[in-house]
mmCIF file of C-alpha atoms in Angstrom:
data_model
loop_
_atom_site.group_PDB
_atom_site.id
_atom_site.type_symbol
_atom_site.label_atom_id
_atom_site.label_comp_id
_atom_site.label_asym_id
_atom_site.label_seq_id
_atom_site.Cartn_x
_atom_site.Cartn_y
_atom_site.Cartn_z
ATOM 1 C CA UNK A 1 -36.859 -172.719 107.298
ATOM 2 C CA UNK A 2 -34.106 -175.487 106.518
ATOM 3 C CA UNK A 3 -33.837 -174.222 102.997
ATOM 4 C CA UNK A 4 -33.550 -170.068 104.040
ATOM 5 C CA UNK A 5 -30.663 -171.709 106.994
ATOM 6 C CA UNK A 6 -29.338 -173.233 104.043
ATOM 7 C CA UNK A 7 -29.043 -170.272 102.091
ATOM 8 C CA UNK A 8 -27.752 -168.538 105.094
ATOM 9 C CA UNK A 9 -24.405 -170.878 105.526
ATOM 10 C CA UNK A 10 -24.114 -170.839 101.682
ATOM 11 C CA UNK A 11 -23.682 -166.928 101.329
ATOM 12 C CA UNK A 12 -21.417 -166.932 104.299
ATOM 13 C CA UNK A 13 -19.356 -170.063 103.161
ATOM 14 C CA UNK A 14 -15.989 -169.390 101.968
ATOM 15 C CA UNK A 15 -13.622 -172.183 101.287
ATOM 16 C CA UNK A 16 -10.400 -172.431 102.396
ATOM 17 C CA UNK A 17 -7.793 -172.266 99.642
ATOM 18 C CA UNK A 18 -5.842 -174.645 98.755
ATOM 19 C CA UNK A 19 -2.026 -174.464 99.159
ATOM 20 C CA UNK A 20 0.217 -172.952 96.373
ATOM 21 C CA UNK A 21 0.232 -175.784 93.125
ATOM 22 C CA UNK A 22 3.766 -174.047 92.315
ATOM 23 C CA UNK A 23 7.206 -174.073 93.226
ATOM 24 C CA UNK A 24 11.087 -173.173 93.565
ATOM 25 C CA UNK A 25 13.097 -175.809 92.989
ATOM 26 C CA UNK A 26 17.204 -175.682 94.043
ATOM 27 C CA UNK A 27 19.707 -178.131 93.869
ATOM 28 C CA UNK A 28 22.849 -178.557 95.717
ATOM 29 C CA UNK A 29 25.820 -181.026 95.597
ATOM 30 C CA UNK A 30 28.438 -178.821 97.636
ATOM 31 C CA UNK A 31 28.432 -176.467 100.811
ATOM 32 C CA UNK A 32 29.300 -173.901 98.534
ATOM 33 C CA UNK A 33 26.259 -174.214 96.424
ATOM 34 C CA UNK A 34 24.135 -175.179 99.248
ATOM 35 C CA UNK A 35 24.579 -171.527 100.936
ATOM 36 C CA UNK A 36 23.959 -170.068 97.884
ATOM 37 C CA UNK A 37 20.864 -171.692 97.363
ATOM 38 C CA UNK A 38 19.866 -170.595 101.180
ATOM 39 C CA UNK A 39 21.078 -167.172 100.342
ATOM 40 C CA UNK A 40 18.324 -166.918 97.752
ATOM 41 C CA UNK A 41 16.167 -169.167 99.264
ATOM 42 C CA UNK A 42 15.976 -166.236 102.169
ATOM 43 C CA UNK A 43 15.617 -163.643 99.448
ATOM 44 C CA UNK A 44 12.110 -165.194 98.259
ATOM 45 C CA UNK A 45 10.822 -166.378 101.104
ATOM 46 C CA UNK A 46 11.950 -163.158 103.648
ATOM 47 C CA UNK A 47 12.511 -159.880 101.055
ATOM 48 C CA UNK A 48 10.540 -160.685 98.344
ATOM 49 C CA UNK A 49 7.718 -162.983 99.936
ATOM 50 C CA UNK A 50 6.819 -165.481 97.466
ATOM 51 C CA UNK A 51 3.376 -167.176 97.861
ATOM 52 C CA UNK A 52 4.799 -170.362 96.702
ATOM 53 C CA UNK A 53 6.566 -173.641 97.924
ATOM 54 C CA UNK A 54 10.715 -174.010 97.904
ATOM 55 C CA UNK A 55 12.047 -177.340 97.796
ATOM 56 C CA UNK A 56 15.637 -177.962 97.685
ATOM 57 C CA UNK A 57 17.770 -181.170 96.164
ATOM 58 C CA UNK A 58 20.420 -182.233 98.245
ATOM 59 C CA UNK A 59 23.439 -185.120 97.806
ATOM 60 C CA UNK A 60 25.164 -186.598 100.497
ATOM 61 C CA UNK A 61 27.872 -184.556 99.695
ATOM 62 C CA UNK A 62 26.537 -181.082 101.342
ATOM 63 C CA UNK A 63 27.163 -181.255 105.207
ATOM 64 C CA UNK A 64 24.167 -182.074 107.622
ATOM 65 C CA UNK A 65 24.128 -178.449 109.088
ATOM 66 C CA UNK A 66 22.387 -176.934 106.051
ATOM 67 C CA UNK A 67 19.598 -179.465 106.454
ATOM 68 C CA UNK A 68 18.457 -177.605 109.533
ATOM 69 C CA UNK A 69 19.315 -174.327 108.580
ATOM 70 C CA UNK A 70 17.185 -174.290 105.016
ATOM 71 C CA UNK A 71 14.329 -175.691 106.961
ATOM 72 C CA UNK A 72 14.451 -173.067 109.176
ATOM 73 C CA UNK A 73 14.427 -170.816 105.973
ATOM 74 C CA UNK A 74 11.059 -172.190 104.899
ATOM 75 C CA UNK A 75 12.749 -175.045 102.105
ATOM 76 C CA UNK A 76 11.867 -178.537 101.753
ATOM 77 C CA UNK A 77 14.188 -180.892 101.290
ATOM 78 C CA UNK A 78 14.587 -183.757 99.111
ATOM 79 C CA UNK A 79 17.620 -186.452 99.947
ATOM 80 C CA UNK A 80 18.986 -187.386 96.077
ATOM 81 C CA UNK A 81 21.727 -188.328 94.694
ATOM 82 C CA UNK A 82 22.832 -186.743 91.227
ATOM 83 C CA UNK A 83 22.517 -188.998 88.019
ATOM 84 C CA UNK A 84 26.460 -189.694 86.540
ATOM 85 C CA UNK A 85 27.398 -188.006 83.840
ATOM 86 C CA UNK A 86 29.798 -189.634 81.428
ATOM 87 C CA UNK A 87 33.193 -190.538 82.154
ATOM 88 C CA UNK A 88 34.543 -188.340 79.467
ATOM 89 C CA UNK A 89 33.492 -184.963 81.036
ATOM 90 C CA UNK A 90 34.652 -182.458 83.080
ATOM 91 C CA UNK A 91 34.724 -183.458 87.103
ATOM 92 C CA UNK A 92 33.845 -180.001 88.534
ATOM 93 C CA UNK A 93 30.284 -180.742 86.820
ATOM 94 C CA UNK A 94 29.535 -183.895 88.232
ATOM 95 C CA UNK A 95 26.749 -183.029 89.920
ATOM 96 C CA UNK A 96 25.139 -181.187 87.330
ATOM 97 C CA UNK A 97 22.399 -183.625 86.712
ATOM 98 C CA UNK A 98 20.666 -183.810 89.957
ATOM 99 C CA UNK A 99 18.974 -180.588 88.449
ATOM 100 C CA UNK A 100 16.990 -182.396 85.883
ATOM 101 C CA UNK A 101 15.375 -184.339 89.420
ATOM 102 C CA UNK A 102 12.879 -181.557 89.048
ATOM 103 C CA UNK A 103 11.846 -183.526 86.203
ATOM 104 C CA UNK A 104 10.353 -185.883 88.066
ATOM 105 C CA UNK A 105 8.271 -183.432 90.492
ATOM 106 C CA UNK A 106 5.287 -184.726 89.684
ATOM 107 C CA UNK A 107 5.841 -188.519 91.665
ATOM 108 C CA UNK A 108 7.621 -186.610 94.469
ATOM 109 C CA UNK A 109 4.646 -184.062 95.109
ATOM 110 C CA UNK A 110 1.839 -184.594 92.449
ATOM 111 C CA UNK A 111 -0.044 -181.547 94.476
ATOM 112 C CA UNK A 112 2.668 -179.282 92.130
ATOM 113 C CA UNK A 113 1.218 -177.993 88.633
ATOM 114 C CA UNK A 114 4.497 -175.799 87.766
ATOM 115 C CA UNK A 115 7.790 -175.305 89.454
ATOM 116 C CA UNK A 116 10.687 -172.863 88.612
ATOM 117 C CA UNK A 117 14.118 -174.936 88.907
ATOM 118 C CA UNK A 118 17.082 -172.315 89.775
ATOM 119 C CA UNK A 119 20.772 -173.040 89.737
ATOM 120 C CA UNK A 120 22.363 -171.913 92.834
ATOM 121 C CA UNK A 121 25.066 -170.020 92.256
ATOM 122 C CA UNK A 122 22.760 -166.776 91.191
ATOM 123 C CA UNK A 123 21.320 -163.872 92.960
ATOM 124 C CA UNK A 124 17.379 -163.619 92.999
ATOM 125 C CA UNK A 125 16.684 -160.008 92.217
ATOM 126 C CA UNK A 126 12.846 -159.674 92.584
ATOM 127 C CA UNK A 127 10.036 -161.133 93.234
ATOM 128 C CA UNK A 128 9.215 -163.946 90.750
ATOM 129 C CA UNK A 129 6.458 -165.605 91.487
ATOM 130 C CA UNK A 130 4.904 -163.591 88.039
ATOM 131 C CA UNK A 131 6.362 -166.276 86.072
ATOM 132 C CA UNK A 132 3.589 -168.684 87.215
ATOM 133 C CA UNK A 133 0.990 -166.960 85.968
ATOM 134 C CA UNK A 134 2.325 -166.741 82.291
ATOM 135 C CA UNK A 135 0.158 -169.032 79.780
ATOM 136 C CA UNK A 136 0.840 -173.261 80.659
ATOM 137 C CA UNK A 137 3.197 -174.452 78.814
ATOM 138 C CA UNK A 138 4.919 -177.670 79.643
ATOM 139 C CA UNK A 139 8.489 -175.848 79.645
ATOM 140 C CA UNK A 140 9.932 -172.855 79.283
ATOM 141 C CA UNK A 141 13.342 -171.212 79.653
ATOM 142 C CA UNK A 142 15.552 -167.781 78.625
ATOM 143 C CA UNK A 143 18.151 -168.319 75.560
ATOM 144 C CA UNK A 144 21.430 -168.563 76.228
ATOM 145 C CA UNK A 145 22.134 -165.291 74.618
ATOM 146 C CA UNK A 146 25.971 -165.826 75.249
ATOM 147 C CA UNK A 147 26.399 -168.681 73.138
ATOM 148 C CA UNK A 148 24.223 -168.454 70.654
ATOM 149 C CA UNK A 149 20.256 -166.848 70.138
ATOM 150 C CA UNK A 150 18.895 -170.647 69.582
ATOM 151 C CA UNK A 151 20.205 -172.150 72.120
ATOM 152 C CA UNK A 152 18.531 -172.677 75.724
ATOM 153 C CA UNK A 153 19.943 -171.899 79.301
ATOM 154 C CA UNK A 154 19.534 -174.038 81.665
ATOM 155 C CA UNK A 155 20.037 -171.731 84.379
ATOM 156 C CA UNK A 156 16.252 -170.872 85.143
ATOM 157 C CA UNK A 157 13.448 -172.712 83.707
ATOM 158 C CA UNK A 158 9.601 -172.701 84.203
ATOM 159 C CA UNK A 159 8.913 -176.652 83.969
ATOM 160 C CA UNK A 160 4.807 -178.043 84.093
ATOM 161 C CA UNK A 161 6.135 -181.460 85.307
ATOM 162 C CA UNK A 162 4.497 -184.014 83.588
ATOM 163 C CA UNK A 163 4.893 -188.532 82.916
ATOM 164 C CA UNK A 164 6.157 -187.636 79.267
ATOM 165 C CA UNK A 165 8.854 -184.966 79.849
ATOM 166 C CA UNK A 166 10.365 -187.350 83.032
ATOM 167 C CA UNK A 167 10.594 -189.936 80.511
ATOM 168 C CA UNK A 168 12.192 -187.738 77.225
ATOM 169 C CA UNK A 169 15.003 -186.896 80.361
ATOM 170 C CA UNK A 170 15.103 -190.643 81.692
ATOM 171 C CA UNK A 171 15.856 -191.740 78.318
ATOM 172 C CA UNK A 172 18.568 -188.761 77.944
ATOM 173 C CA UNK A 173 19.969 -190.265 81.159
ATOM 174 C CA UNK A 174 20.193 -194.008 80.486
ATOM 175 C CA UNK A 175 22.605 -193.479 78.232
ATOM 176 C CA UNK A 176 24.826 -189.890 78.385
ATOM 177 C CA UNK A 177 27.178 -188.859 76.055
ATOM 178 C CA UNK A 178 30.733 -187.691 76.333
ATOM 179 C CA UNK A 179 30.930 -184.064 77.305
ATOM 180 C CA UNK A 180 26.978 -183.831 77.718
ATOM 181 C CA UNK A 181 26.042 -181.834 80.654
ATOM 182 C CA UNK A 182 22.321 -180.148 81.546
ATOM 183 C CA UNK A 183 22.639 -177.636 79.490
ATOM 184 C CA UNK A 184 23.375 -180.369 76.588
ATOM 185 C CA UNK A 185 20.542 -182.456 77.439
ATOM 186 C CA UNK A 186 18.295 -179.694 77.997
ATOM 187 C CA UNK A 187 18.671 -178.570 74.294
ATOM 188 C CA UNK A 188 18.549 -182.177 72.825
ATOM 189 C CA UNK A 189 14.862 -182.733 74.234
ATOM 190 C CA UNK A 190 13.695 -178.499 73.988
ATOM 191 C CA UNK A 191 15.747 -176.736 71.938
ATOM 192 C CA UNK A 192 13.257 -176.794 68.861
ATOM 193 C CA UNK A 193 10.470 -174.860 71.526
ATOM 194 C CA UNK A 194 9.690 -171.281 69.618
ATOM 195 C CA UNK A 195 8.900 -170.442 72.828
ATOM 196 C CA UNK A 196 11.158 -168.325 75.210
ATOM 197 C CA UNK A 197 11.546 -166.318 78.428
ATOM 198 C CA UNK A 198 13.496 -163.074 78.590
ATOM 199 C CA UNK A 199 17.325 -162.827 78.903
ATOM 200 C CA UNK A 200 16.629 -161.235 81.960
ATOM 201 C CA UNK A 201 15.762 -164.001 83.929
ATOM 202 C CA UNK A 202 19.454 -165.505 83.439
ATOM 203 C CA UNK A 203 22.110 -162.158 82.700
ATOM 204 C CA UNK A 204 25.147 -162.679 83.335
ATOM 205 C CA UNK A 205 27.405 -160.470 86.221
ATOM 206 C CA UNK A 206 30.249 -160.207 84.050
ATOM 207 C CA UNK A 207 28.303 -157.253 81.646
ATOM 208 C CA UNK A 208 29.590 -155.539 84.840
ATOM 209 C CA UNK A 209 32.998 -156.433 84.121
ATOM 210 C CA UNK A 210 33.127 -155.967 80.575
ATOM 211 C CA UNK A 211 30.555 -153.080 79.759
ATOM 212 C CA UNK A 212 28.900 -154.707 77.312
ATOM 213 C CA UNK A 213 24.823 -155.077 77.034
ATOM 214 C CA UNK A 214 23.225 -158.308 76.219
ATOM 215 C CA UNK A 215 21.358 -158.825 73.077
ATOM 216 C CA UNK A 216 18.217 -158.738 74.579
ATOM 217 C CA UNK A 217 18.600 -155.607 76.665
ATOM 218 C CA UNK A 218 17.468 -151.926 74.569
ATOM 219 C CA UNK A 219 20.411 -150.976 73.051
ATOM 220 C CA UNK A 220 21.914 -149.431 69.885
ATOM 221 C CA UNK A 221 25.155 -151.130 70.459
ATOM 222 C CA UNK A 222 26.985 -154.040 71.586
ATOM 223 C CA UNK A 223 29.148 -151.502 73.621
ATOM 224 C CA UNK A 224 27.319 -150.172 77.404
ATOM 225 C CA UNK A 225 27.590 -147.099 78.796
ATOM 226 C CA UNK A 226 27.459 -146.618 82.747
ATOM 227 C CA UNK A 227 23.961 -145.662 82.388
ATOM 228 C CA UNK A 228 23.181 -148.657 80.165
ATOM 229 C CA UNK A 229 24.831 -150.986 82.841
ATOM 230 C CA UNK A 230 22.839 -149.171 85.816
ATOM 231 C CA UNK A 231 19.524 -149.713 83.554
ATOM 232 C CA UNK A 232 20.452 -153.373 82.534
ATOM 233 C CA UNK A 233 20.820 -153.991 86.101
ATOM 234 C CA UNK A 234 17.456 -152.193 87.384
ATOM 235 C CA UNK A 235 15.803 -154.773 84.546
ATOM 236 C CA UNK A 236 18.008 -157.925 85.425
ATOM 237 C CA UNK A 237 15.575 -160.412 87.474
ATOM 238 C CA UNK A 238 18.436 -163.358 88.201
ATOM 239 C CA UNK A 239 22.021 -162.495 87.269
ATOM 240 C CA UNK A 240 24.454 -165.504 87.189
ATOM 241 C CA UNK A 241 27.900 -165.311 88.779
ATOM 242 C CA UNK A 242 29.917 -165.730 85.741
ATOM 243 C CA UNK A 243 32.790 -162.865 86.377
ATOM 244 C CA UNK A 244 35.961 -163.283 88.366
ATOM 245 C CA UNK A 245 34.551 -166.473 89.834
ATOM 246 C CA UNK A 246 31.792 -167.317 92.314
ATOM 247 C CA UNK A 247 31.516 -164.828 95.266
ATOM 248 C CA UNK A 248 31.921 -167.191 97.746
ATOM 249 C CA UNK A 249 35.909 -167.243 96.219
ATOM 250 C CA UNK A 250 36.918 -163.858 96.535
ATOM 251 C CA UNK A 251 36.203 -160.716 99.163
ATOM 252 C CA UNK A 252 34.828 -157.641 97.562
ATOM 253 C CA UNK A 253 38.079 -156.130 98.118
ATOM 254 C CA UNK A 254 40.251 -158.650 96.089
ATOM 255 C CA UNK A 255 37.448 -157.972 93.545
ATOM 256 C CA UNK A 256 38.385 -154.660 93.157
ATOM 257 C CA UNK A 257 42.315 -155.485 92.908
ATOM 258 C CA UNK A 258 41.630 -157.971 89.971
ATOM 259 C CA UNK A 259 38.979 -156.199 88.031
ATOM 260 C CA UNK A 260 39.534 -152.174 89.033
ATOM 261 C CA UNK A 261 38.085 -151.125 85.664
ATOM 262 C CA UNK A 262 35.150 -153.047 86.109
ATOM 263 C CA UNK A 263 31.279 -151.001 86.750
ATOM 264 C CA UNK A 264 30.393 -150.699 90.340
ATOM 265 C CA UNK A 265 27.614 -152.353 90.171
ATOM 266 C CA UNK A 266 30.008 -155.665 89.709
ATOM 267 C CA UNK A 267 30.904 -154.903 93.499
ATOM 268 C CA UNK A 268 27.379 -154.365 94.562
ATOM 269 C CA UNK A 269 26.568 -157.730 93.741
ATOM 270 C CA UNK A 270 29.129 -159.338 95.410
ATOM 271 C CA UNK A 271 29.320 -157.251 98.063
ATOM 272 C CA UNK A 272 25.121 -158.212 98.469
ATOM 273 C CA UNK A 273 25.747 -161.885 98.555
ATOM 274 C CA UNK A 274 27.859 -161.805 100.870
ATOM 275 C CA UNK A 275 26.687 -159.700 103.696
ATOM 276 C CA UNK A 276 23.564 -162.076 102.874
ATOM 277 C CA UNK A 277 25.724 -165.329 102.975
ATOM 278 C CA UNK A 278 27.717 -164.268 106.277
ATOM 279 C CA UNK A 279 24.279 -163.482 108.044
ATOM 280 C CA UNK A 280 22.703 -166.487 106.517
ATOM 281 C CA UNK A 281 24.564 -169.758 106.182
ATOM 282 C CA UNK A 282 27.031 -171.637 108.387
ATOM 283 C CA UNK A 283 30.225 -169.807 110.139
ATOM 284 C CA UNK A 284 33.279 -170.179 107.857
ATOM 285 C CA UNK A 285 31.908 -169.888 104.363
ATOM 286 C CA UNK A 286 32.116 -166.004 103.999
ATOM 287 C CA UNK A 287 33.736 -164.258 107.317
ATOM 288 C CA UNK A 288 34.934 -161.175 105.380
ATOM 289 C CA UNK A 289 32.857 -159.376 102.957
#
């Protein structure tokens, strides 16, 4: 009888499962940054629902408001300061290092197998969570198509955190060179990886404003067409605010004034961050669309 009651609870067993072993990491060292990082924090957790974890890097520099307001968006937050860069480099970049934190992932929250790091100032197109599920590697990241086809963006990357790679970046760190940002140290310790992930996962906005297609996108030429540009932007999955300037800087309207040639969708985009960013993050950053 005890073995058949057994048998009984065994069939109807199920196990809980375990929480997500993945996550989105952000980083922010400005208010600027830090409501674009809630902007698409809100896009994965609210539009797109994403399975997984977000966790979020912030200095002492962003103001204590966010704090509450990307916990109430479903982000974790880590209290860090960014490692210095060199004093021969440019200052609007000083913070650029806290984003290689992620790094270390695996003595903040050793629960985490994989984590996408993001930078902030982009705009989350889809759903991403997809990129988890691609074959382990211990990194993994899109080229940096406008510089040059060997070279790795730092913009997006797929990281298994692990004791070895923290230390390959701690050693980067201890001793950074003049003019060496992420981006720099990122291709020092992975550049030689044949490994990479589409274009599309960092494209730059400012195709829009020149009508041009990226290498990576299906085209016969260099030169886009309005229904290349309205394609390229249906297969986009992160596009990085690279023309005019960020779109916290600039309403859609002033947008149009300095770029009237530019395609449409150029003005979509910034027209979708922010609505997003005037409904999501503190009054005062964007009032006017």
């Amino acid at each position: 009888m005890a073995l058949v009651a057994f048998a009984l609870f065994a069939l109807n067993f199920h196990p809980k499962l375990s929480e997500s072993s993945y996550a989105y990491v952000f980083y922010a060292t400005q208010d600027t940054y830090a409501c674009s990082a809630a902007v698409n924090i809100y896009l994965l957790k609210s539009l797109f629902n994403t399975k997984h974890h977000v966790i979020i890097f912030l200095s002492h520099d962003v103001s204590t408001r966010y704090r509450p307001l990307l916990e109430s968006l479903g982000a974790r937050i880590i209290e860090e300061e960014p490692m210095p860069l060199h004093h021969d480099t440019i200052s609007y970049y000083r913070g650029c290092l806290l984003k290689l934190a992620s790094f270390r992932m695996h003595e903040i929250d050793p629960s985490l197998q994989r984590i996408v790091t993001l930078d902030a100032d982009q705009l989350v197109l889809g759903n991403l969570d997809h990129l988890f599920d691609l074959p382990m590697q211990d990194f993994l990241a899109p080229s940096a198509y406008w510089l040059d086809a060997t070279y790795l963006s730092s913009t997006l990357m797929l990281i298994k955190p692990t004791p070895g790679q923290w230390r390959l970046v701690q050693h980067a760190l201890a001793d950074p060179l003049p003019q060496q940002y992420d981006i720099n140290i990122i291709n020092v310790l992975f550049q030689d990886r044949p490994l990479r992930l589409s274009g599309k996962y960092t494209t730059l906005n400012s195709h829009w404003e020149d009508w041009n297609a990226p290498p990576w996108f299906d085209s016969s030429t260099t030169s886009a067409s309005k229904e290349d540009l309205d394609d390229l932007y249906h297969q986009a999955q992160v596009i990085h605010f690279t023309a005019v300037g960020k779109p916290w800087s600039y309403q859609v309207k002033e947008v149009r004034q300095r770029k009237p040639k530019a395609h449409e969708v150029l003005f979509r985009q910034w027209e979708r961050w922010r609505r997003l960013a005037r409904d999501v993050c503190p009054p005062g950053v964007v009032d006017e669309i």
